[in-house]
Coordinates of C-alpha atoms in Angstrom, one line a residue:
X47 CA 27.4 -97.3 43.0
X48 CA 28.3 -98.1 39.5
X49 CA 25.7 -97.1 36.9
X50 CA 24.8 -99.3 34.1
X51 CA 22.1 -99.2 31.6
X52 CA 19.3 -100.9 33.7
X53 CA 16.2 -99.6 35.5
X54 CA 18.0 -99.8 38.8
X55 CA 20.7 -97.5 37.5
X56 CA 18.2 -95.2 35.8
X57 CA 16.5 -94.8 39.1
X58 CA 19.9 -94.5 40.9
X59 CA 20.9 -91.5 38.7
X60 CA 17.5 -89.7 39.1
X61 CA 17.9 -90.2 42.9
X62 CA 21.5 -89.1 43.2
X63 CA 20.9 -85.8 41.2
X64 CA 17.5 -85.3 43.0
X65 CA 19.3 -85.9 46.6
X66 CA 22.2 -83.4 45.6
X67 CA 19.9 -80.4 44.6
X68 CA 17.4 -81.2 47.2
X69 CA 20.0 -80.8 50.0
X70 CA 20.7 -77.5 48.7
X71 CA 16.9 -76.4 48.7
X72 CA 16.8 -76.2 44.7
X73 CA 14.0 -78.1 42.6
X74 CA 15.5 -80.4 39.9
X75 CA 13.0 -82.1 37.8
X76 CA 14.0 -84.9 35.0
X77 CA 13.0 -83.6 31.9
X78 CA 11.9 -86.4 29.6
X79 CA 13.0 -90.1 29.6
X80 CA 16.3 -91.9 29.1
X81 CA 17.7 -91.2 25.5
X82 CA 20.2 -94.0 24.0
X83 CA 22.9 -92.6 21.8
X84 CA 23.9 -95.2 19.0
X85 CA 26.6 -95.4 16.6
X86 CA 26.6 -97.6 13.3
X87 CA 30.0 -99.3 12.9
X88 CA 30.4 -101.7 10.0
X89 CA 26.7 -101.8 9.6
X90 CA 26.3 -102.7 13.2
X91 CA 24.4 -100.6 15.7
X92 CA 26.1 -100.1 19.0
X93 CA 24.5 -98.4 21.9
X94 CA 27.2 -95.7 23.3
X95 CA 25.5 -93.9 26.2
X96 CA 22.3 -93.4 27.8
X97 CA 21.3 -89.9 28.7
X98 CA 19.1 -88.0 31.2
X99 CA 18.0 -84.4 31.1
X100 CA 17.3 -82.5 34.2
X101 CA 15.6 -78.9 34.7
X102 CA 17.7 -77.3 37.7
X103 CA 16.6 -74.4 40.0
X104 CA 14.0 -73.3 37.1
X105 CA 17.0 -71.8 35.5
X106 CA 18.9 -74.1 33.4
X107 CA 19.0 -77.7 32.0
X108 CA 21.9 -80.2 32.4
X109 CA 22.3 -83.5 30.6
X110 CA 24.2 -86.4 32.1
X111 CA 25.6 -89.3 30.0
X112 CA 26.5 -92.7 31.3
X113 CA 28.3 -95.2 29.1
X114 CA 26.9 -98.2 27.8
X115 CA 30.1 -99.1 25.7
X116 CA 32.7 -98.4 28.4
X117 CA 35.6 -99.2 25.8
X118 CA 35.0 -96.0 23.9
X119 CA 32.8 -93.8 26.0
X120 CA 33.0 -92.0 29.3
X121 CA 30.5 -90.6 31.9
X122 CA 29.8 -86.8 31.1
X123 CA 27.9 -83.8 32.6
X124 CA 26.8 -81.5 29.9
X125 CA 25.4 -77.8 30.6
X126 CA 22.8 -76.3 28.1
X127 CA 23.9 -73.3 26.3
X128 CA 21.0 -72.1 23.9
X129 CA 19.8 -74.9 22.0
X130 CA 22.8 -77.3 22.5
X131 CA 24.5 -79.2 25.4
X132 CA 28.2 -78.3 26.1
X133 CA 30.4 -80.8 27.8
X134 CA 31.6 -79.3 31.1
X135 CA 35.3 -80.1 30.0
X136 CA 34.8 -77.6 26.7
X137 CA 33.8 -74.9 29.2
X138 CA 36.7 -74.7 31.7
X139 CA 40.4 -74.5 31.1
X140 CA 42.5 -77.1 30.2
X141 CA 43.9 -77.0 33.8
X142 CA 40.6 -77.4 35.3
X143 CA 39.3 -80.2 32.7
X144 CA 40.9 -83.1 35.2
X145 CA 38.8 -81.9 38.0
X146 CA 35.7 -83.4 36.3
X147 CA 35.4 -87.2 36.7
X148 CA 34.6 -89.6 33.8
X149 CA 33.7 -92.6 35.8
X150 CA 30.1 -93.9 35.8
X151 CA 29.4 -93.9 39.5
X152 CA 27.1 -92.1 41.8
X153 CA 30.1 -90.6 43.6
X154 CA 31.4 -89.4 40.4
X155 CA 27.9 -87.8 39.4
X156 CA 27.8 -86.0 43.0
X157 CA 31.5 -84.6 42.5
X158 CA 30.6 -83.3 39.0
X159 CA 27.6 -81.6 40.1
X160 CA 29.7 -79.8 42.9
X161 CA 32.2 -79.0 40.1
X162 CA 29.2 -77.6 37.9
X163 CA 28.3 -75.3 41.2
X164 CA 31.7 -74.1 41.4
X165 CA 31.8 -73.2 37.6
X166 CA 28.4 -71.3 37.9
X167 CA 29.7 -69.5 41.0
X168 CA 32.7 -68.1 38.8
X169 CA 35.3 -70.0 40.9
X170 CA 36.1 -72.6 38.2
X171 CA 37.1 -71.3 34.8

């Protein structure tokens, strides 16, 4: 399913992430609501992405960003390190960056969560 900025897509993102971690027996809770990131260009406000934060396995936070403006933004999984979220592509080698998908589909979300598992297990650097 392609994710957009609408209530059905927000629900689908939550359900997709919940199902992924539920199948592994890990708790995963949405943390807060949907946040819209904007930019100002020539005095006009543009909605770039919406983001959802999740608390996974009672251990760490992840943030998933879905593009609203698909011309300039990509879907992205970020991992919390200290007080900041870091895109997963910054945490792996240049060779492994391409293993993360940037399309805004539920299939890409599941794929990226699996890549996060590989990273956390030390098999993806």
